[in-house]
Amino acid sequence: DQQVKQNSPSLSVQEGRISILNCDYTNSMFDYFLWYKKYPAEGPTFLISISSIKDKNEDGRFTVFLNKSAKHLSLHIVPSQPGDSAVYFCAASAVDQAGTALIFGKGTTLSVSS
Amino acid sequence: GAGVSQSPSNKVTEKGKDVELRCDPISGHTALYWYRQSLGQGLEFLIYFQGNSAPDKSGLPSDRFSAERTGGSVSTLTIQRTQQEDSAVYLCASSLGNQVNEQFFGPGTRLTVL
């Protein structure tokens, strides 16, 4: 059973608008969440993370929101740019298990049109 | 180089053959991970090395899969008697091994088993 779910396989938005990528998790032990971006033929690149002691983390155009009670997080990109077109993976782990593997969702393909 | 490197970038093999995939982690990173991404799937954890500790092999799908990490640096993932379902992109990642689980990924090896 998937512990990290990205229910939307794809998302299309126009340049300048907001992109919202969603992620749900089932394991209440998860307390650290990351978003990775992946371009074709490249490895995933770390984008932004959030610890469960926070409900929001912002880095430039990227903001991650965490709703622990709903076991839901989202990545907001605003304004979206064509270069943001990529596959976005949500990942989770338990901080107190240092260095353990990340559990990834299946990814959402974002397409930003100009 | 500064990042995680993997070789080969592409590998085509016949069913039943053995393959070896190599990963050079970022210098100084004590943790090393292998994942694979099958078509349309998220990243699936395979194996994790942390320093001199025994590796976490809990993600290896069968006993045909094994991995070594020599001298705490370079790692080799070996797949014996390859099957068509082994076709995937095999990704290596490394991290500092502390409680911040930011993992840095290599570009991956695309394995195709005919």
XYZ file of C-alpha atoms in Angstrom:
228
model
C 0.000 0.000 0.000
C 1.359 3.398 -0.959
C 2.387 5.511 2.002
C 2.867 8.643 -0.097
C 0.297 9.430 -2.757
C 0.262 11.985 -5.513
C -3.161 11.490 -6.997
C -2.765 13.834 -9.952
C -0.398 12.395 -12.542
C -0.337 15.655 -14.471
C -1.072 19.355 -14.175
C -1.123 22.070 -16.830
C -0.961 25.759 -16.022
C -0.248 28.968 -17.873
C 2.867 30.983 -17.330
C 2.424 33.490 -14.522
C -0.344 31.551 -12.806
C -0.082 29.495 -9.642
C 0.741 25.780 -9.743
C -0.497 23.689 -6.829
C 0.823 20.159 -6.477
C -0.734 17.940 -3.860
C 0.520 15.029 -1.797
C -1.142 12.817 0.805
C 0.492 10.413 3.217
C -0.775 7.649 5.452
C 2.043 7.004 7.927
C 1.623 9.222 11.001
C 5.283 8.600 11.891
C 6.421 10.725 8.966
C 7.667 14.048 10.219
C 9.869 15.356 7.441
C 8.726 16.009 3.913
C 10.584 16.976 0.768
C 9.770 17.936 -2.789
C 12.065 16.955 -5.623
C 11.960 18.105 -9.234
C 13.036 15.844 -12.059
C 13.823 16.696 -15.663
C 14.023 13.937 -18.297
C 17.288 11.983 -18.263
C 18.401 13.648 -15.037
C 18.244 12.601 -11.401
C 15.773 14.256 -9.044
C 16.870 17.617 -7.636
C 15.943 18.728 -4.143
C 13.550 21.655 -4.169
C 12.182 22.391 -0.712
C 11.430 20.601 2.551
C 9.315 21.010 5.643
C 9.467 19.577 9.119
C 6.297 18.644 10.967
C 6.911 21.353 13.554
C 6.040 23.862 10.834
C 2.998 24.284 8.649
C 4.625 26.425 5.993
C 8.029 26.873 4.442
C 8.790 29.388 1.742
C 11.717 29.704 -0.631
C 11.347 32.250 -3.378
C 8.565 31.219 -5.731
C 8.115 27.903 -3.922
C 6.020 27.398 -0.791
C 5.201 24.112 0.878
C 2.191 23.820 3.179
C 1.709 20.978 5.630
C -1.617 19.985 7.202
C -0.746 17.299 9.722
C -4.288 16.573 10.785
C -5.247 15.868 7.185
C -1.907 14.188 6.408
C -1.675 16.434 3.392
C 0.963 18.696 1.939
C 1.044 20.891 -1.091
C 3.648 22.708 -3.139
C 2.735 26.114 -4.518
C 4.722 27.662 -7.328
C 3.944 31.266 -8.077
C 4.384 32.674 -10.595
C 4.842 29.539 -12.684
C 7.458 29.653 -15.430
C 7.966 27.395 -18.474
C 11.248 26.203 -16.929
C 9.245 24.746 -14.057
C 7.906 22.088 -16.417
C 9.131 18.822 -14.899
C 8.017 15.867 -12.809
C 7.580 16.758 -9.138
C 7.981 14.072 -6.495
C 6.777 14.324 -2.931
C 8.841 12.334 -0.409
C 8.576 11.626 3.299
C 10.663 10.223 6.115
C 10.910 10.105 9.898
C 13.539 12.528 11.203
C 14.348 10.424 14.217
C 15.489 7.680 11.892
C 18.464 9.582 10.578
C 19.540 8.676 7.086
C 16.725 6.287 6.347
C 15.360 5.990 2.855
C 12.796 8.433 1.577
C 9.371 7.181 0.600
C 8.369 8.741 -2.692
C 5.080 9.345 -4.418
C 4.655 8.479 -8.093
C 5.115 12.073 -9.182
C 3.093 14.758 -10.906
C 4.106 16.041 -14.317
C 3.770 19.814 -14.437
C 3.513 21.564 -17.788
C 3.727 25.334 -17.838
C 2.758 26.916 -21.125
C 3.888 30.339 -22.252
C 32.985 16.363 -9.958
C 30.850 17.933 -7.283
C 27.768 15.777 -7.712
C 26.800 12.127 -7.612
C 27.910 10.305 -10.731
C 26.664 7.015 -12.117
C 27.853 4.740 -14.867
C 26.911 3.597 -17.364
C 24.183 6.056 -18.276
C 22.464 3.408 -20.371
C 22.735 -0.372 -20.335
C 21.019 -2.803 -22.654
C 21.379 -6.450 -21.787
C 19.839 -9.790 -22.621
C 17.626 -11.668 -20.234
C 19.670 -13.927 -17.996
C 22.850 -11.851 -18.087
C 24.408 -10.185 -15.030
C 24.859 -6.414 -14.878
C 26.827 -4.081 -12.635
C 25.881 -0.462 -12.049
C 28.266 1.972 -10.418
C 27.745 4.990 -8.201
C 30.267 7.599 -7.046
C 28.725 9.607 -4.204
C 29.550 13.153 -3.200
C 32.832 13.257 -1.308
C 32.258 13.281 2.425
C 28.735 11.883 2.253
C 28.495 8.902 4.565
C 25.068 7.705 3.464
C 24.415 6.140 0.058
C 21.108 4.917 -1.333
C 19.966 2.991 -4.361
C 16.488 3.485 -5.775
C 14.839 2.423 -8.983
C 12.095 3.992 -11.013
C 10.060 1.731 -13.231
C 7.885 3.185 -15.970
C 5.018 5.197 -14.489
C 6.113 4.532 -10.925
C 7.701 6.555 -8.175
C 11.137 5.936 -6.811
C 11.380 2.573 -5.084
C 13.960 2.186 -2.332
C 16.388 -0.696 -2.807
C 19.292 -0.499 -0.357
C 20.964 1.971 1.994
C 24.534 2.207 3.304
C 25.501 4.330 6.301
C 29.167 4.517 7.179
C 30.527 1.167 8.312
C 27.163 -0.137 9.497
C 25.524 -3.158 7.951
C 23.456 -2.018 4.958
C 19.673 -1.840 5.053
C 18.704 -4.293 2.318
C 15.003 -4.280 3.058
C 14.072 -2.859 -0.355
C 15.875 -5.376 -2.541
C 13.177 -7.152 -4.592
C 14.914 -10.516 -4.831
C 18.147 -12.324 -4.025
C 19.304 -11.612 -7.573
C 20.017 -8.082 -6.385
C 23.059 -7.206 -4.292
C 25.171 -4.154 -3.612
C 28.539 -3.324 -2.180
C 30.144 -0.146 -1.000
C 33.911 -0.254 -0.949
C 35.944 1.989 1.313
C 32.881 3.902 2.329
C 32.713 5.568 -1.066
C 31.974 3.944 -4.437
C 29.052 1.534 -4.614
C 28.187 -1.181 -7.117
C 24.699 -2.580 -7.597
C 24.724 -6.042 -9.163
C 21.728 -7.730 -10.741
C 22.215 -11.382 -11.554
C 20.257 -13.306 -14.171
C 18.401 -10.179 -15.263
C 14.705 -10.379 -16.076
C 12.611 -8.072 -18.241
C 10.868 -6.679 -15.156
C 14.259 -5.393 -13.979
C 14.116 -2.770 -16.733
C 14.046 0.600 -14.998
C 16.117 3.665 -14.228
C 18.408 2.916 -11.299
C 19.179 5.999 -9.237
C 21.872 6.465 -6.648
C 21.749 9.176 -3.986
C 24.035 10.265 -1.192
C 23.589 12.402 1.883
C 25.534 13.593 4.871
C 23.808 10.902 6.881
C 22.653 13.290 9.544
C 19.074 13.834 10.510
C 18.374 16.104 7.584
C 17.279 13.734 4.895
C 18.232 15.836 1.896
C 19.547 13.324 -0.572
C 21.452 14.287 -3.680
C 20.751 12.142 -6.705
C 22.876 11.045 -9.614
C 21.560 11.081 -13.198
C 20.662 7.409 -13.087
C 21.393 4.349 -15.203
C 18.662 3.309 -17.612
C 18.644 -0.485 -17.730
C 16.833 -2.271 -20.524
C 16.559 -6.047 -20.393
C 15.590 -7.561 -23.725
